[in-house]
Coordinates of C-alpha atoms (C1' of nucleotides) in Angstrom, one line a residue:
Chain A
M1 CA 83.3 92.2 92.6
A2 CA 79.7 91.3 93.2
Y3 CA 79.4 92.8 96.7
K4 CA 81.8 95.7 96.3
Q5 CA 79.0 97.9 95.0
D6 CA 81.0 101.1 95.3
D7 CA 84.7 101.0 95.1
K8 CA 85.0 104.6 95.9
K9 CA 84.6 103.6 99.5
V10 CA 86.7 101.3 101.6
T11 CA 85.4 98.2 103.2
P12 CA 83.4 99.4 106.3
R13 CA 85.4 98.9 109.5
S14 CA 82.5 97.2 111.2
Q15 CA 82.1 94.7 108.4
D16 CA 85.7 93.4 108.1
F17 CA 88.3 95.0 110.3
A18 CA 91.3 93.4 108.6
A19 CA 90.1 94.3 105.1
W20 CA 89.3 97.8 106.2
Y21 CA 92.8 98.1 107.7
N22 CA 94.5 97.1 104.4
D23 CA 92.2 99.3 102.4
I24 CA 93.1 102.3 104.4
I25 CA 96.8 101.8 104.2
L26 CA 96.8 101.2 100.4
R27 CA 94.2 103.9 99.6
A28 CA 95.9 106.5 101.8
E29 CA 99.1 105.6 100.1
L30 CA 101.0 104.9 103.3
A31 CA 102.5 101.7 102.1
D32 CA 102.4 99.0 99.4
Y33 CA 103.2 95.4 99.2
S34 CA 106.6 94.5 97.8
P35 CA 107.6 91.8 95.4
V36 CA 109.3 90.0 98.3
R37 CA 106.8 88.1 100.5
G38 CA 106.2 89.8 103.8
C39 CA 108.2 92.9 103.0
I40 CA 106.7 96.4 102.9
V41 CA 107.3 99.5 100.8
F42 CA 106.9 102.7 102.6
R43 CA 105.4 105.3 100.3
P44 CA 106.1 109.0 100.9
D45 CA 103.0 109.7 103.0
G46 CA 103.7 106.8 105.2
F47 CA 107.3 107.4 105.5
A48 CA 106.6 111.1 106.4
V49 CA 104.7 109.8 109.5
W50 CA 107.6 107.6 110.4
E51 CA 110.0 110.5 110.0
A52 CA 107.9 112.8 112.2
L53 CA 107.6 110.2 114.9
R54 CA 111.2 109.3 114.7
D55 CA 112.4 112.9 115.0
E56 CA 110.3 113.5 118.1
L57 CA 111.2 110.2 119.8
D58 CA 114.9 110.7 118.9
R59 CA 114.8 114.0 120.7
R60 CA 113.2 112.5 123.7
I61 CA 115.6 109.6 123.8
K62 CA 118.6 111.9 123.7
E63 CA 117.1 113.9 126.6
T64 CA 117.4 110.8 128.7
G65 CA 121.1 110.7 128.0
A66 CA 121.5 108.1 125.3
R67 CA 123.5 108.8 122.1
N68 CA 123.0 107.4 118.6
A69 CA 125.4 105.0 117.0
Y70 CA 125.2 102.4 114.2
F71 CA 126.2 98.8 114.2
P72 CA 126.4 96.4 111.3
L73 CA 123.5 94.6 109.6
F74 CA 125.4 91.4 109.5
I75 CA 126.3 89.4 112.6
P76 CA 128.4 86.3 112.9
Q77 CA 126.1 83.4 113.4
S78 CA 128.1 82.2 116.4
F79 CA 127.2 85.4 118.3
L80 CA 123.6 84.4 118.5
Q81 CA 124.5 81.1 120.2
K82 CA 126.1 82.8 123.2
E83 CA 123.0 83.5 125.2
A84 CA 120.9 80.4 125.6
Q85 CA 117.5 81.9 125.8
H86 CA 118.2 84.4 123.1
V87 CA 119.2 81.9 120.5
Q88 CA 116.2 79.7 121.4
G89 CA 113.9 82.7 120.9
F90 CA 115.3 84.0 117.6
A91 CA 116.9 81.1 115.7
P92 CA 113.7 80.1 113.9
E93 CA 113.1 83.5 112.4
V94 CA 116.6 84.5 111.5
A95 CA 117.7 85.0 107.8
V96 CA 121.2 83.6 107.2
V97 CA 123.7 84.7 104.6
T98 CA 125.8 81.8 103.4
H99 CA 127.4 83.2 100.3
G100 CA 129.3 86.3 99.4
G101 CA 131.5 87.3 96.4
G102 CA 130.5 84.1 94.7
K103 CA 132.0 81.9 97.5
E104 CA 130.5 80.1 100.4
L105 CA 131.4 81.9 103.6
E106 CA 133.6 80.3 106.3
E107 CA 131.1 81.3 108.9
P108 CA 127.5 82.1 107.9
L109 CA 126.3 85.6 108.8
I110 CA 122.9 86.3 110.2
V111 CA 120.9 89.4 109.3
R112 CA 120.1 91.1 112.6
P113 CA 116.8 90.3 114.1
T114 CA 117.9 92.6 116.9
S115 CA 121.4 93.8 117.8
E116 CA 122.0 92.7 121.4
T117 CA 124.7 90.3 120.4
I118 CA 126.9 92.5 118.3
I119 CA 126.4 95.6 120.4
N120 CA 127.4 93.6 123.5
H121 CA 130.4 92.2 121.8
M122 CA 131.5 95.8 121.3
F123 CA 130.5 96.9 124.8
A124 CA 132.9 94.2 126.2
Q125 CA 135.7 96.0 124.4
W126 CA 134.7 99.4 125.5
I127 CA 133.9 98.9 129.1
H128 CA 136.7 98.3 131.6
S129 CA 136.0 100.6 134.5
H130 CA 133.0 102.0 136.4
R131 CA 134.1 105.3 134.9
D132 CA 133.0 103.9 131.5
L133 CA 129.5 103.5 132.8
P134 CA 126.7 104.1 132.2
L135 CA 127.0 103.5 128.5
M136 CA 123.8 104.4 126.8
L137 CA 123.4 103.9 123.0
N138 CA 120.5 104.0 120.6
Q139 CA 120.4 103.0 117.0
W140 CA 117.8 103.6 114.3
C141 CA 117.9 100.7 111.8
N142 CA 116.2 97.9 110.0
V143 CA 115.9 94.4 111.3
V144 CA 114.7 91.2 109.7
R145 CA 112.6 88.4 111.2
W146 CA 111.4 85.7 108.9
E147 CA 107.8 85.6 110.2
M148 CA 105.5 82.9 109.0
R149 CA 102.6 85.3 108.7
T150 CA 102.9 89.0 108.0
R151 CA 100.6 92.0 108.1
L152 CA 101.3 95.5 106.8
F153 CA 103.1 97.5 109.5
L154 CA 102.1 95.1 112.3
R155 CA 104.4 92.2 111.4
T156 CA 106.7 92.5 108.4
A157 CA 109.8 90.5 107.5
E158 CA 111.9 93.6 107.5
F159 CA 110.9 96.6 109.7
L160 CA 112.4 99.8 110.9
W161 CA 112.9 100.6 114.5
Q162 CA 115.1 102.1 117.2
E163 CA 116.8 99.9 119.7
G164 CA 118.5 101.3 122.8
H165 CA 121.2 99.4 124.6
T166 CA 122.6 100.4 127.9
A167 CA 125.1 99.1 130.5
H168 CA 125.2 100.2 134.1
A169 CA 127.3 99.6 137.2
T170 CA 124.4 98.6 139.5
R171 CA 121.2 96.6 139.3
E172 CA 119.2 99.5 140.7
E173 CA 120.5 101.9 138.1
A174 CA 119.7 99.5 135.2
E175 CA 116.2 98.8 136.6
R176 CA 115.6 102.5 136.9
E177 CA 116.7 103.0 133.2
T178 CA 114.3 100.3 132.1
L179 CA 111.4 102.1 133.7
T180 CA 112.6 105.5 132.5
M181 CA 112.4 104.3 129.0
L182 CA 109.0 102.7 129.5
E183 CA 107.8 106.1 130.7
T184 CA 109.5 107.8 127.8
Y185 CA 107.6 105.6 125.4
R186 CA 104.3 106.0 127.2
G187 CA 104.5 109.8 127.2
F188 CA 105.6 109.9 123.6
I189 CA 103.0 107.6 122.2
E190 CA 100.1 109.2 124.2
E191 CA 101.1 112.8 123.6
F192 CA 102.4 112.6 120.1
L193 CA 100.4 109.7 118.5
A194 CA 97.4 110.3 120.7
V195 CA 97.3 106.5 121.3
P196 CA 96.3 105.7 124.9
L197 CA 98.1 102.9 126.6
I198 CA 98.1 100.5 129.4
Y199 CA 101.5 99.5 130.7
G200 CA 103.2 97.1 133.0
R201 CA 105.3 93.9 133.3
K202 CA 105.2 91.0 130.9
S203 CA 104.5 87.5 132.2
A204 CA 107.4 85.0 131.9
A205 CA 105.9 83.5 128.8
E206 CA 105.8 86.8 127.0
R207 CA 109.3 87.9 128.1
F208 CA 112.0 88.9 125.7
P209 CA 114.4 86.0 125.1
G210 CA 117.3 86.6 127.4
A211 CA 115.6 89.3 129.6
E212 CA 115.1 89.0 133.3
E213 CA 112.1 91.3 133.1
T214 CA 110.2 92.8 130.2
Y215 CA 108.0 95.9 130.4
T216 CA 105.5 96.9 127.8
V217 CA 103.2 99.6 126.7
E218 CA 100.1 98.2 125.0
G219 CA 97.3 99.9 123.0
L220 CA 93.8 98.7 122.3
M221 CA 92.9 98.7 118.6
G222 CA 89.5 99.5 117.1
D223 CA 88.5 95.8 116.9
G224 CA 89.2 95.1 120.6
R225 CA 92.6 93.4 120.1
A226 CA 95.7 94.6 121.9
L227 CA 98.9 95.7 120.2
Q228 CA 102.3 95.8 121.9
C229 CA 103.5 99.3 121.1
G230 CA 106.9 99.3 122.8
T231 CA 109.0 97.2 125.1
S232 CA 111.7 97.9 127.6
H233 CA 113.8 95.0 128.9
F234 CA 115.8 94.6 132.1
L235 CA 118.5 92.2 131.0
G236 CA 120.2 91.7 134.3
Q237 CA 123.7 90.3 133.8
N238 CA 122.7 87.6 131.3
F239 CA 124.3 89.2 128.3
A240 CA 127.1 90.7 130.3
K241 CA 128.1 87.1 131.3
A242 CA 127.7 85.7 127.8
F243 CA 129.8 88.5 126.3
E244 CA 132.0 89.1 129.2
I245 CA 131.2 92.8 129.8
R246 CA 133.1 93.4 133.0
F247 CA 134.5 96.4 134.8
L248 CA 136.4 97.2 137.9
D249 CA 134.3 99.0 140.5
E250 CA 135.5 101.6 143.1
Q251 CA 136.7 98.8 145.3
N252 CA 138.8 97.4 142.5
Q253 CA 136.5 94.4 142.3
M254 CA 135.6 92.8 138.9
Q255 CA 131.9 93.1 138.2
F256 CA 129.6 92.2 135.4
A257 CA 127.6 95.1 134.0
W258 CA 123.8 95.4 134.4
Q259 CA 122.0 96.0 131.2
T260 CA 118.8 97.2 129.5
S261 CA 117.4 97.3 125.9
W262 CA 114.3 98.9 124.6
G263 CA 112.6 99.6 121.3
V264 CA 109.7 100.7 119.2
S265 CA 109.1 100.0 115.6
T266 CA 107.1 100.9 112.5
R267 CA 104.4 98.9 114.0
L268 CA 103.3 102.2 115.6
L269 CA 102.0 103.2 112.2
G270 CA 99.7 100.3 112.4
A271 CA 98.5 101.4 115.8
L272 CA 97.9 104.9 114.4
V273 CA 95.6 103.5 111.6
M274 CA 93.7 101.0 113.9
V275 CA 93.2 103.4 116.7
H276 CA 92.1 106.6 114.9
G277 CA 91.0 105.5 111.4
D278 CA 87.3 105.5 110.4
D279 CA 85.3 104.5 107.3
Q280 CA 86.3 107.8 105.6
G281 CA 90.0 106.8 105.9
L282 CA 92.9 107.8 108.1
R283 CA 92.8 110.3 110.9
L284 CA 96.2 111.7 111.7
P285 CA 96.9 113.5 114.9
P286 CA 98.2 117.0 114.0
A287 CA 101.6 116.3 115.6
V288 CA 102.5 113.6 113.1
A289 CA 100.6 114.9 110.0
S290 CA 103.0 116.1 107.4
T291 CA 100.1 118.2 106.1
Q292 CA 98.1 119.6 109.0
V293 CA 95.9 121.9 107.0
V294 CA 94.7 121.6 103.4
I295 CA 93.0 124.5 101.7
V296 CA 90.5 123.6 99.1
P297 CA 89.5 126.6 96.8
I298 CA 86.1 126.4 95.2
W299 CA 84.9 128.4 92.2
R300 CA 82.6 128.3 89.2
K301 CA 83.5 131.2 86.9
P302 CA 86.9 132.5 85.9
E303 CA 86.5 135.8 87.8
E304 CA 85.6 133.8 90.9
R305 CA 88.6 131.6 90.5
E306 CA 91.0 134.5 90.7
K307 CA 89.5 135.9 93.8
V308 CA 89.3 132.6 95.5
L309 CA 92.8 131.6 94.7
H310 CA 94.0 135.0 95.9
A311 CA 92.2 134.5 99.2
A312 CA 93.6 131.0 99.5
A313 CA 97.1 132.3 99.0
N314 CA 96.6 134.8 101.8
V315 CA 95.4 132.2 104.2
F316 CA 98.2 129.9 103.1
Q317 CA 100.8 132.6 103.9
A318 CA 99.3 133.5 107.2
L319 CA 99.3 129.8 108.3
K320 CA 102.7 129.1 107.0
T321 CA 104.1 132.1 108.9
A322 CA 102.3 130.8 112.0
G323 CA 104.3 127.6 111.7
V324 CA 101.4 125.4 110.4
R325 CA 102.2 122.7 107.8
V326 CA 99.7 123.8 105.2
R327 CA 99.1 123.3 101.5
V328 CA 96.7 124.5 98.9
D329 CA 95.0 121.9 96.6
E330 CA 95.0 123.7 93.3
R331 CA 94.3 120.7 91.2
E332 CA 91.9 121.5 88.3
G333 CA 89.6 118.9 86.7
V334 CA 88.6 117.3 90.0
T335 CA 85.6 118.6 92.0
P336 CA 85.8 120.0 95.5
G337 CA 83.8 117.0 96.7
F338 CA 86.4 114.7 95.3
K339 CA 89.1 116.7 97.1
F340 CA 87.2 116.6 100.4
N341 CA 87.1 112.8 100.3
D342 CA 90.6 112.5 99.0
W343 CA 92.1 114.5 101.9
E344 CA 89.9 112.8 104.4
M345 CA 91.2 109.4 103.2
R346 CA 94.8 110.7 103.8
G347 CA 93.9 111.8 107.3
V348 CA 94.6 115.6 107.1
P349 CA 93.4 116.9 110.5
L350 CA 91.9 120.2 109.3
R351 CA 90.5 121.3 105.9
I352 CA 89.8 124.9 105.0
E353 CA 87.3 125.5 102.3
I354 CA 87.3 128.9 100.5
G355 CA 84.6 129.7 98.0
P356 CA 83.1 132.9 96.5
R357 CA 80.6 133.2 99.3
D358 CA 83.3 133.0 101.9
V359 CA 85.5 135.5 100.1
A360 CA 82.6 138.0 100.0
A361 CA 81.9 137.5 103.7
G362 CA 85.6 137.6 104.7
E363 CA 85.4 134.1 106.1
V364 CA 86.6 130.6 105.5
V365 CA 85.0 127.2 106.4
A366 CA 87.0 124.9 108.6
A367 CA 86.2 121.2 108.7
R368 CA 87.7 119.1 111.5
R369 CA 88.7 115.5 110.7
D370 CA 88.2 114.4 114.3
L371 CA 84.5 115.1 114.3
A372 CA 81.7 113.8 112.1
G373 CA 78.5 115.4 111.0
P374 CA 77.5 119.1 111.0
T375 CA 79.6 119.9 114.1
A376 CA 82.8 119.2 112.1
K377 CA 82.4 122.4 110.1
S378 CA 82.6 125.9 111.4
K379 CA 83.2 129.4 110.0
L380 CA 86.3 131.4 110.8
V381 CA 86.9 135.1 110.1
S382 CA 89.7 135.2 107.6
S383 CA 91.8 137.7 109.5
T384 CA 91.8 135.4 112.6
V385 CA 92.8 132.2 110.9
A386 CA 96.5 132.4 111.9
E387 CA 95.7 132.4 115.6
R388 CA 92.6 130.2 115.5
V389 CA 94.0 127.3 113.5
P390 CA 96.9 126.4 115.8
A391 CA 94.5 126.3 118.7
L392 CA 92.1 124.2 116.7
L393 CA 95.0 121.8 115.8
N394 CA 95.8 121.5 119.5
E395 CA 92.2 120.7 120.3
I396 CA 92.1 118.0 117.5
Q397 CA 95.2 116.4 118.9
K398 CA 93.6 116.3 122.4
N399 CA 90.3 115.2 121.2
L400 CA 91.7 112.2 119.3
L401 CA 93.4 111.0 122.4
T402 CA 90.2 111.5 124.4
Q403 CA 88.1 109.6 121.9
A404 CA 90.6 106.8 121.9
R405 CA 90.9 106.7 125.6
D406 CA 87.1 106.6 126.0
A407 CA 87.0 103.6 123.6
M408 CA 89.8 101.8 125.5
L409 CA 88.1 102.3 128.9
A410 CA 84.8 101.3 127.5
N411 CA 86.4 98.1 126.3
T412 CA 88.3 97.3 129.5
R413 CA 86.4 95.1 131.9
Q414 CA 87.0 93.4 135.2
F415 CA 86.1 89.7 135.5
D416 CA 85.9 87.5 138.5
S417 CA 84.5 84.4 136.8
Y418 CA 86.3 82.4 134.2
D419 CA 83.1 81.7 132.3
A420 CA 82.4 85.4 132.0
L421 CA 86.0 86.0 130.7
R422 CA 85.5 83.2 128.2
A423 CA 82.2 84.5 127.0
Q424 CA 83.6 88.0 126.5
M425 CA 86.5 86.7 124.4
E426 CA 84.3 84.4 122.3
G427 CA 81.8 87.1 121.1
E428 CA 81.9 88.5 117.6
G429 CA 83.7 91.7 118.5
G430 CA 85.0 89.7 121.4
G431 CA 87.9 91.3 123.0
G432 CA 89.0 94.3 124.9
F433 CA 91.2 94.2 128.0
A434 CA 90.2 91.8 130.6
D435 CA 91.3 92.9 134.1
I436 CA 91.6 89.8 136.2
Y437 CA 93.3 88.2 139.1
W438 CA 95.9 85.7 138.0
C439 CA 98.0 83.7 140.4
G440 CA 101.1 83.9 138.1
K441 CA 101.3 80.2 137.3
A442 CA 102.1 79.3 133.7
E443 CA 99.5 76.6 133.6
C444 CA 96.7 79.0 134.3
E445 CA 98.0 81.4 131.7
T446 CA 98.2 78.6 129.2
K447 CA 94.7 77.5 129.9
I448 CA 93.4 81.0 129.2
R449 CA 95.4 81.3 126.0
E450 CA 94.3 77.9 124.7
E451 CA 90.7 78.3 125.5
T452 CA 90.1 82.0 124.9
R453 CA 93.0 83.0 122.7
A454 CA 93.7 85.9 125.0
T455 CA 97.2 86.3 126.3
C456 CA 98.7 88.2 129.2
R457 CA 99.4 91.7 127.9
A458 CA 100.6 93.3 131.0
I459 CA 100.7 93.2 134.8
P460 CA 100.1 96.8 135.7
L461 CA 102.7 98.5 137.9
D462 CA 101.8 100.4 141.1
Q463 CA 98.9 98.2 142.0
K464 CA 97.1 98.4 145.3
V465 CA 98.3 95.7 147.5
E466 CA 95.4 93.3 147.7
V467 CA 95.0 89.6 147.2
G468 CA 92.2 88.0 145.1
A469 CA 91.4 84.6 143.8
C470 CA 93.0 83.5 140.5
I471 CA 90.3 83.5 137.9
V472 CA 91.4 80.1 136.7
C473 CA 92.5 78.0 139.7
G474 CA 91.0 80.1 142.5
E475 CA 94.2 80.1 144.5
P476 CA 95.5 83.4 146.0
A477 CA 96.6 85.9 143.4
P478 CA 98.8 88.8 144.6
E479 CA 98.1 90.9 141.5
R480 CA 95.7 91.8 138.7
A481 CA 96.7 91.3 135.1
L482 CA 95.4 92.5 131.8
F483 CA 94.6 89.8 129.3
A484 CA 93.5 90.4 125.7
K485 CA 93.6 88.9 122.3
A486 CA 96.6 90.4 120.6
Y487 CA 98.1 91.1 117.2
Chain B
rC1 C1' 104.0 71.3 107.0
rG2 C1' 98.1 70.1 107.0
rG3 C1' 93.0 72.0 105.0
rG4 C1' 90.7 75.3 101.4
rG5 C1' 90.8 78.8 97.3
rC6 C1' 92.8 81.6 93.2
rG7 C1' 96.2 82.8 88.8
rU8 C1' 92.8 86.6 82.2
rG9 C1' 95.4 94.8 80.6
rG10 C1' 97.7 98.7 86.7
rC11 C1' 93.3 96.9 90.1
rG12 C1' 88.6 94.0 90.6
rC13 C1' 86.3 90.4 87.7
rA14 C1' 83.3 87.8 83.4
rG15 C1' 84.3 84.3 79.6
rC16 C1' 86.1 78.0 80.6
rC17 C1' 80.9 73.5 81.8
rU18 C1' 79.0 73.2 75.7
rG19 C1' 87.1 74.8 72.0
rG20 C1' 86.6 79.2 66.8
rU21 C1' 91.8 83.7 68.4
rA22 C1' 89.4 88.2 74.6
rG23 C1' 85.4 91.4 77.2
rC24 C1' 83.3 94.6 81.4
rG25 C1' 83.9 98.1 85.6
rC26 C1' 87.6 101.1 87.8
rA27 C1' 92.1 103.5 87.0
rC28 C1' 95.1 106.1 83.2
rA29 C1' 95.6 109.9 78.6
rC30 C1' 93.1 113.8 75.7
rG31 C1' 88.8 117.0 74.8
rC32 C1' 84.4 119.3 76.2
rU33 C1' 81.3 119.7 80.5
rU34 C1' 81.1 120.2 85.7
rG35 C1' 82.7 122.6 90.4
rG36 C1' 79.9 124.3 98.4
rG37 C1' 80.6 116.3 99.5
rG38 C1' 83.4 111.0 95.1
rU39 C1' 80.2 115.6 87.9
rG40 C1' 78.7 113.8 83.1
rC41 C1' 79.7 112.6 78.1
rG42 C1' 82.9 111.3 74.1
rU43 C1' 87.5 109.5 72.1
rG44 C1' 91.8 106.7 73.2
rU45 C1' 96.2 103.7 75.4
rG46 C1' 97.0 99.1 77.5
rG47 C1' 96.6 91.8 77.7
rU48 C1' 102.3 86.1 74.4
rC49 C1' 94.9 84.6 79.3
rG50 C1' 101.0 82.0 85.6
rC51 C1' 104.7 78.4 83.1
rC52 C1' 105.8 73.7 80.3
rG53 C1' 104.0 69.8 77.6
rG54 C1' 99.8 67.0 75.3
rU55 C1' 94.9 66.4 72.5
rU56 C1' 92.8 69.1 68.2
rC57 C1' 92.3 71.9 61.7
rA58 C1' 91.9 75.3 66.0
rA59 C1' 93.1 75.9 73.3
rA60 C1' 92.0 81.3 78.1
rU61 C1' 88.5 77.1 77.5
rC62 C1' 89.9 69.9 77.4
rC63 C1' 94.0 66.6 79.7
rG64 C1' 98.9 66.0 82.5
rG65 C1' 102.9 68.2 85.1
rC66 C1' 105.2 72.4 87.4
rC67 C1' 105.4 77.3 89.7
rG68 C1' 103.4 81.3 92.4
rC69 C1' 99.9 83.9 95.5
rC70 C1' 95.9 84.3 99.2
rC71 C1' 92.9 82.5 103.4
rC72 C1' 92.4 79.1 107.8
rG73 C1' 95.6 76.2 111.3
rA74 C1' 100.5 75.3 113.5
rC75 C1' 104.3 79.6 114.8
rC76 C1' 105.3 84.6 116.6
rA77 C1' 109.1 90.4 121.9

RNA sequence: CGGGGCGUGGCGCAGCCUGGUAGCGCACACGCUUGGGGUGCGUGUGGUCGCCGGUUCAAAUCCGGCCGCCCCGACCA
């Protein structure tokens, strides 16, 4: 209590990033802790963001040709054993159901940590011919991973996600699908969430258990740490062999299918908070904001109240007709100043203030959440609001991405000396993306991780072909890689 | 599992050392006031002090045991 002088404000971001992050989520009422350790409760404002994001991504996924389906929460424990790498990767964090109906089960069930096994079990029964391919399914569901350490949105014991699973006749087609989905995620996250990303291949150490290749999109958070925002895996024939997904090709030859899987989760909400939030609270990109515009009426005397509310209602109607998600804050008993702060905390992109002076002048005041200081406010002629506001919302969406991209680029550095890399990672705000030559050997990667706590986030695609010296061992390195401390 | 810390109205805490039957801020309810950046005042609701046992005339306070949570580390697509 001693140092929290003013509990109207959240912990400043610069003072304690982790505390700031929790404060924002709780105060903006996105989510709350649950009685079960590590689990999260999504409150309506947080769930609305998830719904908006889900609806848009669902649309984009379907455009690629995948269809939605739903597979069971429970999976026979033996299924997990079938793929060696997979079981090794997930066994420690799986929740197991041993009893049902008051009796001990013959075979324990696991609660899905991901659905590769049960989906592939079904794929084996549905795929017989090359004419059954490609088979491209997606499901929106919850999964459970018994994490030792949890954080709101970023790592919770139960989380929501989508997982896509596809089977193809050829290696090339499956590889193409893996990259198509990576690009789908990249476009979606940048355009819709206004979160800029780097993307590329994962190192062997960071690869999905059972995958031949894992691709990732990674964002850089406000504290300089990286966050994996989505992954797309080329599974090769590993699961096809384990689950016997076989088909007859055009030459009547028996072949194993080539597969992919890909997913994004409610972790994206954490990215949204950490990339855009400030000391005033959340800043939501208009595309995901369930309320894009809030109108705050201001008055003193009863006769003013009537005029102001009337003007507010007109603006509300005009915006609603223009397709803007808008609401009027008619609460009485709280001051306009309180409402300003309240809606800023909740991240509403644009606030419109209407007071007696504005009504008299035929104007309104528009306050942008993406800007700070005097430039954030401007006057709009009332009659033009319906056309000006959608344009403003577009500008806010773009500007949030620009701000975030500038921050990411400013915090991405090339290093050619190991000491310089280590110095960068050690500092107080130590972090950001380190763009370095890495020979690809696990021992060099391990040395970096153990000494700097930075891990390989991605090996960018489409690199210029050039050879440098590995930052650790000095041996020839065919590629650059991006390392960072990660969540 | 190792190291550290904490359990007192919904939240944040004081009280514990030096036992005497619980208090402050916020939030909440009502009223008046205020209203262009978190208005002010008043009244009020709400707590078997984590649990069990012991000492004592008397335990939030002292003693013993247990449980839970948080932070750091190990771990983690």
